[in-house]
């Protein structure tokens, strides 16, 4: 449980009807870094002036949601921006290969995230683990021809440029940051050991599907059954909302799929069907990214074990446990 320091309650006219005022007041979260706390204070100074109800209240919640999501995506956004910029402006035939520039840029972004206190050392453990898990899969997938990278550059392991692991790390960075920025809580979360077993089967299938039957659809069904009853609670600004966690998985998977289209358009890597000319990544990849969410969530729970909402939290928001 994070330590919180309650601030003075909002004016009566800014309280949300039907919501316990003990829950509505803003709290200083021990989960924020000092930089995040500074920006959180700044946003509150601006948005606290708006009423809590009506269009103005909904606008405040929307702005806070977008800002938090953007902040959680900063690693992935910067990495994707570098990949796209290298495609547009990095000269062909330069002494330093583009892949090596991407790797050095990714390292610089990661160091900058820590130095600027945009990411905690605790979160860095998960990011590194994502990097390792992703690189191992990259080595296998490129070896069997599932996708390929430009062969130029020396900062690589086999056919895999080292920047590729940072793309998985970007997913890990988003997952751990969104967990604390939105103070995620869960009701009816599945038994942890079952989630670990499912994640292990999903990861194994990424390899074994090339030698035996591909059971991704079976695993997808198992994931929906296992996580289906679970509801994710997330604090936006003044309000706490609920969403089935499988819907959250699908939304994040869709976002990653869009990012993958940008990356392949920038020729960071290419699928076999794109070698003769770029075309959008197959929508069937959405299933793969959805299943990756299962692995991702299990890795994140290593740092942030799933927490249940407080009882007054549920009562105040009118959400059933």
Short mmCIF file of the C-alpha atoms (twelve columns), coordinates in Angstrom:
data_MODEL
# 
_entry.id   MODEL 
# 
loop_
_atom_site.group_PDB 
_atom_site.id 
_atom_site.type_symbol 
_atom_site.label_atom_id 
_atom_site.label_alt_id 
_atom_site.label_comp_id 
_atom_site.label_asym_id 
_atom_site.label_seq_id 
_atom_site.Cartn_x 
_atom_site.Cartn_y 
_atom_site.Cartn_z 
_atom_site.pdbx_PDB_model_num 
ATOM 1   C CA . UNK A 1   0.000   0.000   0.000   1 
ATOM 2   C CA . UNK A 2   1.460   3.409   -0.926  1 
ATOM 3   C CA . UNK A 3   1.855   5.999   1.787   1 
ATOM 4   C CA . UNK A 4   -0.411  8.964   1.136   1 
ATOM 5   C CA . UNK A 5   -0.749  12.372  2.720   1 
ATOM 6   C CA . UNK A 6   -4.309  13.679  2.389   1 
ATOM 7   C CA . UNK A 7   -4.645  17.259  1.245   1 
ATOM 8   C CA . UNK A 8   -7.505  19.550  2.297   1 
ATOM 9   C CA . UNK A 9   -10.868 18.469  0.849   1 
ATOM 10  C CA . UNK A 10  -12.148 20.324  -2.204  1 
ATOM 11  C CA . UNK A 11  -14.758 23.048  -1.871  1 
ATOM 12  C CA . UNK A 12  -18.281 21.741  -1.437  1 
ATOM 13  C CA . UNK A 13  -19.272 22.909  -4.913  1 
ATOM 14  C CA . UNK A 14  -16.465 20.808  -6.427  1 
ATOM 15  C CA . UNK A 15  -17.427 17.565  -4.744  1 
ATOM 16  C CA . UNK A 16  -18.873 14.789  -6.876  1 
ATOM 17  C CA . UNK A 17  -22.493 14.016  -5.895  1 
ATOM 18  C CA . UNK A 18  -22.857 10.533  -4.485  1 
ATOM 19  C CA . UNK A 19  -19.122 10.089  -3.950  1 
ATOM 20  C CA . UNK A 20  -17.639 9.891   -0.481  1 
ATOM 21  C CA . UNK A 21  -15.707 13.183  -0.017  1 
ATOM 22  C CA . UNK A 22  -13.059 11.284  1.974   1 
ATOM 23  C CA . UNK A 23  -12.078 9.573   -1.251  1 
ATOM 24  C CA . UNK A 24  -12.279 12.549  -3.616  1 
ATOM 25  C CA . UNK A 25  -9.539  14.745  -2.092  1 
ATOM 26  C CA . UNK A 26  -6.222  14.608  -3.793  1 
ATOM 27  C CA . UNK A 27  -3.397  12.690  -2.141  1 
ATOM 28  C CA . UNK A 28  0.327   12.987  -2.484  1 
ATOM 29  C CA . UNK A 29  1.438   9.615   -3.740  1 
ATOM 30  C CA . UNK A 30  4.640   8.025   -2.522  1 
ATOM 31  C CA . UNK A 31  4.665   6.244   -5.897  1 
ATOM 32  C CA . UNK A 32  5.497   9.440   -7.800  1 
ATOM 33  C CA . UNK A 33  9.062   10.447  -8.504  1 
ATOM 34  C CA . UNK A 34  10.016  14.004  -7.548  1 
ATOM 35  C CA . UNK A 35  9.681   15.117  -11.176 1 
ATOM 36  C CA . UNK A 36  6.254   13.507  -11.462 1 
ATOM 37  C CA . UNK A 37  5.135   15.120  -8.210  1 
ATOM 38  C CA . UNK A 38  6.161   18.520  -9.570  1 
ATOM 39  C CA . UNK A 39  4.082   18.067  -12.717 1 
ATOM 40  C CA . UNK A 40  1.215   16.581  -10.722 1 
ATOM 41  C CA . UNK A 41  1.153   19.711  -8.547  1 
ATOM 42  C CA . UNK A 42  1.220   21.881  -11.677 1 
ATOM 43  C CA . UNK A 43  -1.665  20.024  -13.333 1 
ATOM 44  C CA . UNK A 44  -3.709  20.195  -10.153 1 
ATOM 45  C CA . UNK A 45  -3.178  23.938  -9.866  1 
ATOM 46  C CA . UNK A 46  -4.710  24.256  -13.326 1 
ATOM 47  C CA . UNK A 47  -7.472  21.643  -13.217 1 
ATOM 48  C CA . UNK A 48  -8.589  22.081  -9.608  1 
ATOM 49  C CA . UNK A 49  -10.168 25.351  -10.696 1 
ATOM 50  C CA . UNK A 50  -12.689 23.446  -12.805 1 
ATOM 51  C CA . UNK A 51  -15.949 22.098  -11.342 1 
ATOM 52  C CA . UNK A 52  -16.074 18.363  -10.668 1 
ATOM 53  C CA . UNK A 53  -19.355 17.839  -12.504 1 
ATOM 54  C CA . UNK A 54  -20.745 18.532  -15.947 1 
ATOM 55  C CA . UNK A 55  -18.738 19.147  -19.097 1 
ATOM 56  C CA . UNK A 56  -15.953 20.945  -17.234 1 
ATOM 57  C CA . UNK A 57  -15.541 18.006  -14.861 1 
ATOM 58  C CA . UNK A 58  -15.463 15.510  -17.730 1 
ATOM 59  C CA . UNK A 59  -12.928 17.714  -19.543 1 
ATOM 60  C CA . UNK A 60  -10.645 17.745  -16.484 1 
ATOM 61  C CA . UNK A 61  -10.788 13.954  -16.253 1 
ATOM 62  C CA . UNK A 62  -10.057 13.601  -19.987 1 
ATOM 63  C CA . UNK A 63  -7.054  15.941  -19.838 1 
ATOM 64  C CA . UNK A 64  -5.654  14.154  -16.797 1 
ATOM 65  C CA . UNK A 65  -6.121  10.776  -18.486 1 
ATOM 66  C CA . UNK A 66  -4.334  11.871  -21.672 1 
ATOM 67  C CA . UNK A 67  -1.463  13.456  -19.741 1 
ATOM 68  C CA . UNK A 68  -0.935  10.359  -17.605 1 
ATOM 69  C CA . UNK A 69  -1.026  8.064   -20.627 1 
ATOM 70  C CA . UNK A 70  1.426   10.293  -22.489 1 
ATOM 71  C CA . UNK A 71  3.734   10.324  -19.486 1 
ATOM 72  C CA . UNK A 72  3.596   6.530   -19.210 1 
ATOM 73  C CA . UNK A 73  4.412   6.213   -22.946 1 
ATOM 74  C CA . UNK A 74  7.412   8.548   -22.912 1 
ATOM 75  C CA . UNK A 75  10.021  5.768   -23.341 1 
ATOM 76  C CA . UNK A 76  8.184   4.161   -26.249 1 
ATOM 77  C CA . UNK A 77  7.352   7.521   -27.843 1 
ATOM 78  C CA . UNK A 78  10.974  8.692   -27.779 1 
ATOM 79  C CA . UNK A 79  12.240  5.386   -29.160 1 
ATOM 80  C CA . UNK A 80  9.625   5.370   -31.935 1 
ATOM 81  C CA . UNK A 81  10.440  9.006   -32.760 1 
ATOM 82  C CA . UNK A 82  14.141  8.148   -33.122 1 
ATOM 83  C CA . UNK A 83  13.320  5.165   -35.367 1 
ATOM 84  C CA . UNK A 84  11.100  7.311   -37.587 1 
ATOM 85  C CA . UNK A 85  13.600  10.198  -37.686 1 
ATOM 86  C CA . UNK A 86  16.412  7.815   -38.640 1 
ATOM 87  C CA . UNK A 87  14.311  6.553   -41.536 1 
ATOM 88  C CA . UNK A 88  13.704  10.103  -42.797 1 
ATOM 89  C CA . UNK A 89  17.031  11.810  -42.200 1 
ATOM 90  C CA . UNK A 90  19.857  9.414   -41.396 1 
ATOM 91  C CA . UNK A 91  22.130  9.283   -44.478 1 
ATOM 92  C CA . UNK A 92  22.595  6.035   -46.357 1 
ATOM 93  C CA . UNK A 93  26.180  4.789   -46.321 1 
ATOM 94  C CA . UNK A 94  27.131  6.690   -43.158 1 
ATOM 95  C CA . UNK A 95  30.172  5.402   -41.280 1 
ATOM 96  C CA . UNK A 96  27.995  4.431   -38.315 1 
ATOM 97  C CA . UNK A 97  25.211  2.029   -39.301 1 
ATOM 98  C CA . UNK A 98  21.655  3.116   -38.630 1 
ATOM 99  C CA . UNK A 99  21.038  0.100   -36.401 1 
ATOM 100 C CA . UNK A 100 23.975  1.119   -34.202 1 
ATOM 101 C CA . UNK A 101 22.646  4.675   -34.001 1 
ATOM 102 C CA . UNK A 102 19.282  3.299   -32.879 1 
ATOM 103 C CA . UNK A 103 20.970  1.156   -30.231 1 
ATOM 104 C CA . UNK A 104 23.033  4.047   -28.875 1 
ATOM 105 C CA . UNK A 105 19.957  6.275   -28.905 1 
ATOM 106 C CA . UNK A 106 17.958  3.657   -26.984 1 
ATOM 107 C CA . UNK A 107 20.712  3.403   -24.361 1 
ATOM 108 C CA . UNK A 108 20.783  7.201   -24.069 1 
ATOM 109 C CA . UNK A 109 16.999  7.315   -23.629 1 
ATOM 110 C CA . UNK A 110 17.151  4.681   -20.887 1 
ATOM 111 C CA . UNK A 111 19.925  6.491   -19.038 1 
ATOM 112 C CA . UNK A 112 18.042  9.762   -19.432 1 
ATOM 113 C CA . UNK A 113 14.902  8.186   -17.981 1 
ATOM 114 C CA . UNK A 114 16.761  7.248   -14.807 1 
ATOM 115 C CA . UNK A 115 18.870  10.409  -14.456 1 
ATOM 116 C CA . UNK A 116 15.861  12.672  -15.014 1 
ATOM 117 C CA . UNK A 117 13.826  10.605  -12.554 1 
ATOM 118 C CA . UNK A 118 11.241  9.703   -15.127 1 
ATOM 119 C CA . UNK A 119 11.642  6.063   -14.140 1 
ATOM 120 C CA . UNK A 120 12.587  4.484   -10.820 1 
ATOM 121 C CA . UNK A 121 15.366  1.982   -10.227 1 
ATOM 122 C CA . UNK A 122 12.687  -0.411  -9.011  1 
ATOM 123 C CA . UNK A 123 10.985  -0.202  -12.394 1 
ATOM 124 C CA . UNK A 124 14.305  -0.590  -14.181 1 
ATOM 125 C CA . UNK A 125 14.439  -4.198  -12.968 1 
ATOM 126 C CA . UNK A 126 11.267  -4.998  -14.887 1 
ATOM 127 C CA . UNK A 127 12.439  -3.062  -17.951 1 
ATOM 128 C CA . UNK A 128 15.673  -5.096  -18.023 1 
ATOM 129 C CA . UNK A 129 13.696  -8.318  -17.645 1 
ATOM 130 C CA . UNK A 130 11.477  -7.317  -20.592 1 
ATOM 131 C CA . UNK A 131 14.657  -6.613  -22.553 1 
ATOM 132 C CA . UNK A 132 16.053  -10.096 -21.862 1 
ATOM 133 C CA . UNK A 133 12.790  -11.952 -22.528 1 
ATOM 134 C CA . UNK A 134 12.259  -10.012 -25.763 1 
ATOM 135 C CA . UNK A 135 15.812  -10.456 -27.046 1 
ATOM 136 C CA . UNK A 136 15.693  -14.221 -26.542 1 
ATOM 137 C CA . UNK A 137 12.528  -14.403 -28.601 1 
ATOM 138 C CA . UNK A 138 14.034  -12.102 -31.242 1 
ATOM 139 C CA . UNK A 139 17.033  -14.407 -31.644 1 
ATOM 140 C CA . UNK A 140 14.766  -17.361 -32.300 1 
ATOM 141 C CA . UNK A 141 12.254  -15.577 -34.527 1 
ATOM 142 C CA . UNK A 142 14.869  -13.995 -36.785 1 
ATOM 143 C CA . UNK A 143 16.684  -17.320 -37.080 1 
ATOM 144 C CA . UNK A 144 13.597  -19.043 -38.482 1 
ATOM 145 C CA . UNK A 145 12.671  -16.069 -40.673 1 
ATOM 146 C CA . UNK A 146 9.555   -14.710 -38.934 1 
ATOM 147 C CA . UNK A 147 10.966  -11.218 -39.488 1 
ATOM 148 C CA . UNK A 148 14.332  -9.705  -40.331 1 
ATOM 149 C CA . UNK A 149 16.559  -6.702  -39.676 1 
ATOM 150 C CA . UNK A 150 19.036  -4.838  -41.803 1 
ATOM 151 C CA . UNK A 151 22.337  -6.715  -41.578 1 
ATOM 152 C CA . UNK A 152 24.451  -3.561  -41.105 1 
ATOM 153 C CA . UNK A 153 25.972  -2.650  -37.753 1 
ATOM 154 C CA . UNK A 154 28.165  -4.210  -35.085 1 
ATOM 155 C CA . UNK A 155 25.988  -3.697  -31.980 1 
ATOM 156 C CA . UNK A 156 24.069  -6.913  -32.419 1 
ATOM 157 C CA . UNK A 157 23.752  -10.499 -31.232 1 
ATOM 158 C CA . UNK A 158 23.590  -12.738 -34.276 1 
ATOM 159 C CA . UNK A 159 21.010  -11.263 -36.642 1 
ATOM 160 C CA . UNK A 160 19.398  -9.164  -33.909 1 
ATOM 161 C CA . UNK A 161 20.421  -5.509  -33.392 1 
ATOM 162 C CA . UNK A 162 20.560  -4.660  -29.711 1 
ATOM 163 C CA . UNK A 163 18.003  -1.880  -30.059 1 
ATOM 164 C CA . UNK A 164 15.315  -4.534  -30.608 1 
ATOM 165 C CA . UNK A 165 15.338  -5.472  -26.930 1 
ATOM 166 C CA . UNK A 166 14.575  -1.867  -26.048 1 
ATOM 167 C CA . UNK A 167 11.289  -2.100  -27.952 1 
ATOM 168 C CA . UNK A 168 10.146  -4.758  -25.494 1 
ATOM 169 C CA . UNK A 169 11.637  -2.671  -22.698 1 
ATOM 170 C CA . UNK A 170 9.443   0.219   -23.860 1 
ATOM 171 C CA . UNK A 171 6.379   -1.981  -23.320 1 
ATOM 172 C CA . UNK A 172 7.678   -2.867  -19.864 1 
ATOM 173 C CA . UNK A 173 8.308   0.791   -19.074 1 
ATOM 174 C CA . UNK A 174 4.746   1.670   -20.036 1 
ATOM 175 C CA . UNK A 175 3.262   -1.163  -17.985 1 
ATOM 176 C CA . UNK A 176 5.050   -0.350  -14.731 1 
ATOM 177 C CA . UNK A 177 4.571   3.399   -15.076 1 
ATOM 178 C CA . UNK A 178 0.866   3.193   -15.857 1 
ATOM 179 C CA . UNK A 179 0.460   0.913   -12.826 1 
ATOM 180 C CA . UNK A 180 1.574   3.565   -10.370 1 
ATOM 181 C CA . UNK A 181 0.412   6.682   -12.243 1 
ATOM 182 C CA . UNK A 182 -3.175  5.407   -12.207 1 
ATOM 183 C CA . UNK A 183 -2.831  3.630   -8.837  1 
ATOM 184 C CA . UNK A 184 -4.208  0.449   -10.378 1 
ATOM 185 C CA . UNK A 185 -6.285  -1.853  -8.200  1 
ATOM 186 C CA . UNK A 186 -8.003  -5.098  -9.152  1 
ATOM 187 C CA . UNK A 187 -11.073 -7.011  -8.094  1 
ATOM 188 C CA . UNK A 188 -11.390 -10.749 -8.700  1 
ATOM 189 C CA . UNK A 189 -7.780  -10.960 -9.854  1 
ATOM 190 C CA . UNK A 190 -6.894  -14.571 -10.791 1 
ATOM 191 C CA . UNK A 191 -4.698  -16.701 -8.595  1 
ATOM 192 C CA . UNK A 192 -1.077  -15.623 -9.250  1 
ATOM 193 C CA . UNK A 193 0.195   -19.145 -9.852  1 
ATOM 194 C CA . UNK A 194 -2.374  -19.634 -12.624 1 
ATOM 195 C CA . UNK A 195 -1.252  -16.417 -14.324 1 
ATOM 196 C CA . UNK A 196 2.371   -17.592 -14.187 1 
ATOM 197 C CA . UNK A 197 1.456   -20.958 -15.742 1 
ATOM 198 C CA . UNK A 198 -0.517  -19.249 -18.517 1 
ATOM 199 C CA . UNK A 199 2.297   -16.769 -19.190 1 
ATOM 200 C CA . UNK A 200 4.822   -19.618 -19.410 1 
ATOM 201 C CA . UNK A 201 2.592   -21.477 -21.890 1 
ATOM 202 C CA . UNK A 202 2.153   -18.324 -23.978 1 
ATOM 203 C CA . UNK A 203 5.893   -17.697 -24.088 1 
ATOM 204 C CA . UNK A 204 6.590   -21.337 -24.944 1 
ATOM 205 C CA . UNK A 205 4.054   -21.238 -27.786 1 
ATOM 206 C CA . UNK A 206 5.929   -18.395 -29.450 1 
ATOM 207 C CA . UNK A 207 8.685   -20.994 -29.990 1 
ATOM 208 C CA . UNK A 208 6.871   -24.330 -30.252 1 
ATOM 209 C CA . UNK A 209 4.271   -23.122 -32.781 1 
ATOM 210 C CA . UNK A 210 6.917   -23.567 -35.472 1 
ATOM 211 C CA . UNK A 211 7.390   -27.275 -34.679 1 
ATOM 212 C CA . UNK A 212 4.071   -28.491 -33.302 1 
ATOM 213 C CA . UNK A 213 0.492   -27.209 -33.313 1 
ATOM 214 C CA . UNK A 214 0.052   -23.471 -32.808 1 
ATOM 215 C CA . UNK A 215 -2.303  -23.153 -29.835 1 
ATOM 216 C CA . UNK A 216 -2.530  -19.362 -29.695 1 
ATOM 217 C CA . UNK A 217 -6.322  -19.443 -30.041 1 
ATOM 218 C CA . UNK A 218 -6.589  -21.930 -27.186 1 
ATOM 219 C CA . UNK A 219 -4.337  -19.700 -25.094 1 
ATOM 220 C CA . UNK A 220 -6.401  -16.666 -26.044 1 
ATOM 221 C CA . UNK A 221 -9.534  -18.437 -24.846 1 
ATOM 222 C CA . UNK A 222 -7.785  -19.475 -21.633 1 
ATOM 223 C CA . UNK A 223 -6.679  -15.878 -21.051 1 
ATOM 224 C CA . UNK A 224 -10.226 -14.558 -21.501 1 
ATOM 225 C CA . UNK A 225 -11.586 -17.191 -19.112 1 
ATOM 226 C CA . UNK A 226 -8.886  -16.589 -16.517 1 
ATOM 227 C CA . UNK A 227 -8.912  -12.797 -16.573 1 
ATOM 228 C CA . UNK A 228 -12.519 -12.325 -17.678 1 
ATOM 229 C CA . UNK A 229 -13.980 -11.770 -14.182 1 
ATOM 230 C CA . UNK A 230 -11.202 -9.317  -13.238 1 
ATOM 231 C CA . UNK A 231 -11.974 -5.599  -13.194 1 
ATOM 232 C CA . UNK A 232 -9.234  -2.975  -13.144 1 
ATOM 233 C CA . UNK A 233 -9.851  0.196   -11.099 1 
ATOM 234 C CA . UNK A 234 -7.832  3.252   -12.047 1 
ATOM 235 C CA . UNK A 235 -7.697  6.724   -10.534 1 
ATOM 236 C CA . UNK A 236 -7.773  9.438   -13.183 1 
ATOM 237 C CA . UNK A 237 -8.167  12.852  -11.537 1 
ATOM 238 C CA . UNK A 238 -11.042 13.180  -9.113  1 
ATOM 239 C CA . UNK A 239 -12.731 9.980   -10.174 1 
ATOM 240 C CA . UNK A 240 -11.888 6.297   -10.070 1 
ATOM 241 C CA . UNK A 241 -13.172 4.266   -12.995 1 
ATOM 242 C CA . UNK A 242 -13.486 0.551   -13.697 1 
ATOM 243 C CA . UNK A 243 -12.671 -1.491  -16.799 1 
ATOM 244 C CA . UNK A 244 -12.551 -5.245  -17.461 1 
ATOM 245 C CA . UNK A 245 -8.873  -6.086  -17.624 1 
ATOM 246 C CA . UNK A 246 -9.288  -8.063  -20.871 1 
ATOM 247 C CA . UNK A 247 -10.536 -4.841  -22.495 1 
ATOM 248 C CA . UNK A 248 -7.399  -3.079  -21.242 1 
ATOM 249 C CA . UNK A 249 -5.278  -5.885  -22.748 1 
ATOM 250 C CA . UNK A 250 -7.032  -5.446  -26.102 1 
ATOM 251 C CA . UNK A 251 -6.593  -1.661  -26.093 1 
ATOM 252 C CA . UNK A 252 -2.879  -1.845  -25.295 1 
ATOM 253 C CA . UNK A 253 -2.404  -4.581  -27.910 1 
ATOM 254 C CA . UNK A 254 -4.064  -2.339  -30.504 1 
ATOM 255 C CA . UNK A 255 -1.838  0.582   -29.548 1 
ATOM 256 C CA . UNK A 256 1.285   -1.608  -29.915 1 
ATOM 257 C CA . UNK A 257 0.038   -2.820  -33.298 1 
ATOM 258 C CA . UNK A 258 -0.212  0.781   -34.521 1 
ATOM 259 C CA . UNK A 259 3.305   1.464   -33.204 1 
ATOM 260 C CA . UNK A 260 4.520   -1.681  -34.996 1 
ATOM 261 C CA . UNK A 261 3.138   -0.348  -38.269 1 
ATOM 262 C CA . UNK A 262 5.122   2.865   -37.806 1 
ATOM 263 C CA . UNK A 263 8.280   0.902   -36.951 1 
ATOM 264 C CA . UNK A 264 8.026   -1.424  -39.949 1 
ATOM 265 C CA . UNK A 265 7.218   1.525   -42.238 1 
ATOM 266 C CA . UNK A 266 10.482  3.017   -40.940 1 
ATOM 267 C CA . UNK A 267 12.177  -0.316  -41.785 1 
ATOM 268 C CA . UNK A 268 13.351  -0.940  -38.236 1 
ATOM 269 C CA . UNK A 269 12.467  -4.524  -39.125 1 
ATOM 270 C CA . UNK A 270 10.333  -6.164  -41.807 1 
ATOM 271 C CA . UNK A 271 8.046   -9.161  -42.045 1 
ATOM 272 C CA . UNK A 272 8.503   -11.462 -45.073 1 
ATOM 273 C CA . UNK A 273 5.431   -10.066 -46.843 1 
ATOM 274 C CA . UNK A 274 6.883   -6.539  -46.493 1 
ATOM 275 C CA . UNK A 275 10.226  -7.253  -48.163 1 
ATOM 276 C CA . UNK A 276 8.903   -6.484  -51.647 1 
ATOM 277 C CA . UNK A 277 7.173   -3.318  -50.472 1 
ATOM 278 C CA . UNK A 278 5.693   -2.070  -47.226 1 
ATOM 279 C CA . UNK A 279 2.162   -3.000  -46.326 1 
ATOM 280 C CA . UNK A 280 0.302   -2.778  -43.014 1 
ATOM 281 C CA . UNK A 281 1.122   -5.428  -40.443 1 
ATOM 282 C CA . UNK A 282 -1.449  -8.216  -40.491 1 
ATOM 283 C CA . UNK A 283 -4.285  -7.709  -38.020 1 
ATOM 284 C CA . UNK A 284 -3.690  -11.270 -36.813 1 
ATOM 285 C CA . UNK A 285 -0.687  -9.849  -34.936 1 
ATOM 286 C CA . UNK A 286 -3.193  -8.326  -32.535 1 
ATOM 287 C CA . UNK A 287 -3.625  -11.798 -31.027 1 
ATOM 288 C CA . UNK A 288 0.120   -12.084 -30.493 1 
ATOM 289 C CA . UNK A 289 0.253   -8.700  -28.799 1 
ATOM 290 C CA . UNK A 290 -2.780  -9.552  -26.660 1 
ATOM 291 C CA . UNK A 291 -0.987  -12.697 -25.488 1 
ATOM 292 C CA . UNK A 292 2.137   -10.639 -24.859 1 
ATOM 293 C CA . UNK A 293 0.042   -8.675  -22.359 1 
ATOM 294 C CA . UNK A 294 -0.311  -11.874 -20.314 1 
ATOM 295 C CA . UNK A 295 3.478   -12.181 -20.082 1 
ATOM 296 C CA . UNK A 296 3.829   -8.457  -19.435 1 
ATOM 297 C CA . UNK A 297 1.362   -8.390  -16.549 1 
ATOM 298 C CA . UNK A 298 3.070   -11.341 -14.853 1 
ATOM 299 C CA . UNK A 299 6.451   -9.620  -15.151 1 
ATOM 300 C CA . UNK A 300 5.050   -6.381  -13.734 1 
ATOM 301 C CA . UNK A 301 3.526   -8.176  -10.747 1 
ATOM 302 C CA . UNK A 302 7.097   -9.063  -9.771  1 
ATOM 303 C CA . UNK A 303 7.520   -5.398  -8.796  1 
ATOM 304 C CA . UNK A 304 3.913   -4.363  -8.186  1 
ATOM 305 C CA . UNK A 305 1.822   -7.231  -6.768  1 
ATOM 306 C CA . UNK A 306 -1.882  -6.812  -7.631  1 
ATOM 307 C CA . UNK A 307 -3.783  -4.895  -4.945  1 
ATOM 308 C CA . UNK A 308 -7.453  -4.893  -4.134  1 
ATOM 309 C CA . UNK A 309 -9.341  -1.602  -3.858  1 
ATOM 310 C CA . UNK A 310 -10.072 -0.352  -0.365  1 
ATOM 311 C CA . UNK A 311 -13.652 -0.979  0.746   1 
ATOM 312 C CA . UNK A 312 -14.435 2.745   0.998   1 
ATOM 313 C CA . UNK A 313 -12.970 3.099   -2.505  1 
ATOM 314 C CA . UNK A 314 -15.537 0.628   -3.842  1 
ATOM 315 C CA . UNK A 315 -18.389 2.134   -1.847  1 
ATOM 316 C CA . UNK A 316 -17.534 5.690   -2.916  1 
ATOM 317 C CA . UNK A 317 -17.363 4.870   -6.589  1 
ATOM 318 C CA . UNK A 318 -20.416 2.624   -6.559  1 
ATOM 319 C CA . UNK A 319 -18.445 -0.274  -8.037  1 
ATOM 320 C CA . UNK A 320 -19.088 -3.811  -6.823  1 
ATOM 321 C CA . UNK A 321 -16.214 -5.917  -5.588  1 
# 
